[in-house]
Coordinates of C-alpha atoms and ligand atoms in Angstrom, one line a residue:
M1 CA 5.9 1.4 3.0
C2 CA 2.6 -0.1 1.8
M3 CA 1.1 -2.5 4.3
H4 CA -1.1 -4.3 1.7
C5 CA -4.0 -3.9 4.1
E6 CA -6.6 -6.7 4.4
D7 CA -9.4 -4.2 4.0
A8 CA -7.4 -1.8 1.8
P9 CA -9.1 1.6 1.7
C10 CA -7.2 2.6 -1.4
M11 CA -8.7 -0.4 -3.3
E12 CA -12.2 0.3 -1.9
V13 CA -12.3 3.8 -3.2
C14 CA -10.8 3.3 -6.6
P15 CA -13.5 3.9 -9.2
T16 CA -11.9 2.0 -12.1
G17 CA -10.6 -1.2 -10.5
A18 CA -7.0 0.0 -11.1
L19 CA -6.1 -1.3 -7.6
S20 CA -6.7 -5.0 -6.9
R21 CA -5.6 -7.9 -4.9
D22 CA -2.9 -10.0 -6.6
S23 CA -4.0 -13.7 -6.2
E24 CA -0.4 -15.0 -5.9
T25 CA 1.3 -12.4 -3.6
N26 CA -1.9 -11.2 -1.9
G27 CA -0.5 -7.7 -2.3
V28 CA -2.5 -4.7 -3.4
V29 CA -1.4 -4.0 -7.0
W30 CA -1.9 -1.1 -9.4
E31 CA -2.6 -1.2 -13.1
K32 CA -1.5 1.9 -15.0
Q33 CA -3.9 1.3 -17.9
K34 CA -6.9 1.5 -15.7
C35 CA -5.8 4.5 -13.6
I36 CA -7.4 7.8 -14.3
G37 CA -5.3 9.8 -11.8
C38 CA -8.2 10.8 -9.7
K39 CA -6.1 10.6 -6.5
L40 CA -8.9 9.1 -4.4
C41 CA -6.5 6.4 -3.3
V42 CA -4.0 9.0 -2.2
S43 CA -6.6 10.5 0.2
A44 CA -7.9 7.1 1.3
C45 CA -4.6 5.5 2.4
P46 CA -4.3 6.2 6.1
F47 CA -0.6 5.7 6.0
G48 CA 0.3 8.1 3.1
N49 CA 1.6 5.2 1.0
V50 CA 0.2 6.2 -2.4
S51 CA 2.0 9.1 -4.1
Y52 CA 1.0 11.2 -7.1
D53 CA 3.4 11.7 -10.0
I54 CA 2.8 15.1 -11.6
E55 CA 4.7 14.0 -14.7
T56 CA 2.6 11.0 -15.6
K57 CA -0.5 12.3 -13.8
R58 CA -0.9 8.8 -12.3
V59 CA -0.2 7.4 -8.9
I60 CA 2.8 5.4 -7.7
K61 CA 2.4 2.6 -5.2
C62 CA 4.3 -0.4 -4.0
D63 CA 3.3 -3.6 -5.9
L64 CA 5.6 -6.0 -3.9
C65 CA 7.7 -6.3 -7.1
N66 CA 5.6 -9.3 -8.1
G67 CA 6.6 -11.2 -5.0
E68 CA 10.4 -10.4 -5.2
P69 CA 10.8 -7.1 -3.3
A70 CA 13.8 -5.2 -4.6
C71 CA 14.0 -3.2 -1.4
A72 CA 14.4 -6.3 0.7
K73 CA 17.1 -7.6 -1.6
A74 CA 19.0 -4.3 -1.6
C75 CA 19.0 -3.6 2.1
P76 CA 22.5 -4.5 3.4
N77 CA 21.3 -5.0 7.0
Q78 CA 18.1 -7.1 6.4
A79 CA 16.1 -4.3 8.0
I80 CA 13.5 -5.1 5.3
E81 CA 12.5 -8.8 5.1
Y82 CA 9.8 -10.4 3.0
K83 CA 8.2 -13.3 4.9
E84 CA 4.8 -14.7 5.9
A85 CA 3.0 -12.6 8.5
D86 CA 2.5 -14.4 11.8
E87 CA -0.1 -13.4 14.4
G88 CA 2.4 -11.2 16.2
V89 CA 3.1 -9.2 13.1
I90 CA -0.6 -8.9 12.2
A91 CA -1.4 -7.7 15.8
K92 CA 1.4 -5.1 15.5
K93 CA 0.1 -3.9 12.2
A94 CA -3.4 -3.5 13.7
L95 CA -2.0 -1.5 16.6
Y96 CA -0.1 0.8 14.2
A97 CA -3.2 1.2 12.0
E98 CA -5.3 2.1 15.1
K99 CA -2.7 4.7 16.1
F100 CA -2.5 6.2 12.6
K101 CA -6.3 6.3 12.5
K102 CA -6.4 8.4 15.7
V103 CA -3.7 10.8 14.5
F104 CA -5.6 11.1 11.1
E105 CA -8.9 11.8 12.9
E106 CA -7.2 14.5 15.0
V107 CA -5.7 16.3 12.1
S108 CA -8.6 16.0 9.7
Ligands
SF4_201 S1 -1.7 1.9 -0.2 FE1 -2.3 2.4 1.9 S2 -4.5 1.7 2.1 FE2 -3.6 0.8 0.2 S3 -2.9 -1.2 0.9 FE3 -1.1 0.2 1.0 S4 -1.1 0.9 3.1 FE4 -3.2 0.0 2.7
SF4_202 S1 -5.7 7.6 -8.8 FE1 -5.9 5.7 -10.1 S2 -5.5 4.0 -8.7 FE2 -6.0 5.8 -7.5 S3 -8.2 5.7 -7.1 FE3 -7.9 7.0 -8.9 S4 -8.0 5.6 -10.6 FE4 -7.8 4.3 -8.8
SF4_203 S1 11.0 -2.1 -4.0 FE1 9.2 -3.2 -4.6 S2 8.4 -4.2 -2.8 FE2 9.9 -2.6 -2.1 S3 8.7 -0.8 -1.7 FE3 9.4 -0.7 -3.8 S4 7.7 -1.6 -5.1 FE4 7.4 -2.2 -2.9

């Protein structure tokens, strides 16, 4: 699941501005019209959270459903929740990111 990273590598590498920060949800969102399907964002995401669709020749990425995540609504056990990140959550994300980074460096 996309972490909507503060320093989103996918957004940094996108040459067309198809990935940007939504001012309302603060999520990293994608604009189909601007995407040229170069897949740079697919390579840049350390978590593997951008997929490439061979039919549309564009990428697929979580856009937070404009602030109303369908996944959170659909989950019967509230395993997915949409809420403000507190310091504990941010620290946990940073820890995961560091672990992923190490794994990524080992396999690349
Ligand atoms: S797609 Fe990957 S790099 Fe981009 S915001 Fe989501 S988790 Fe971060
Ligand atoms: S595939 Fe699309 S969204 Fe991804 S980096 Fe290229 S232009 Fe940007
Ligand atoms: S349902 Fe919406 S918020 Fe949930 S992962 Fe898919 S695009 Fe993202």
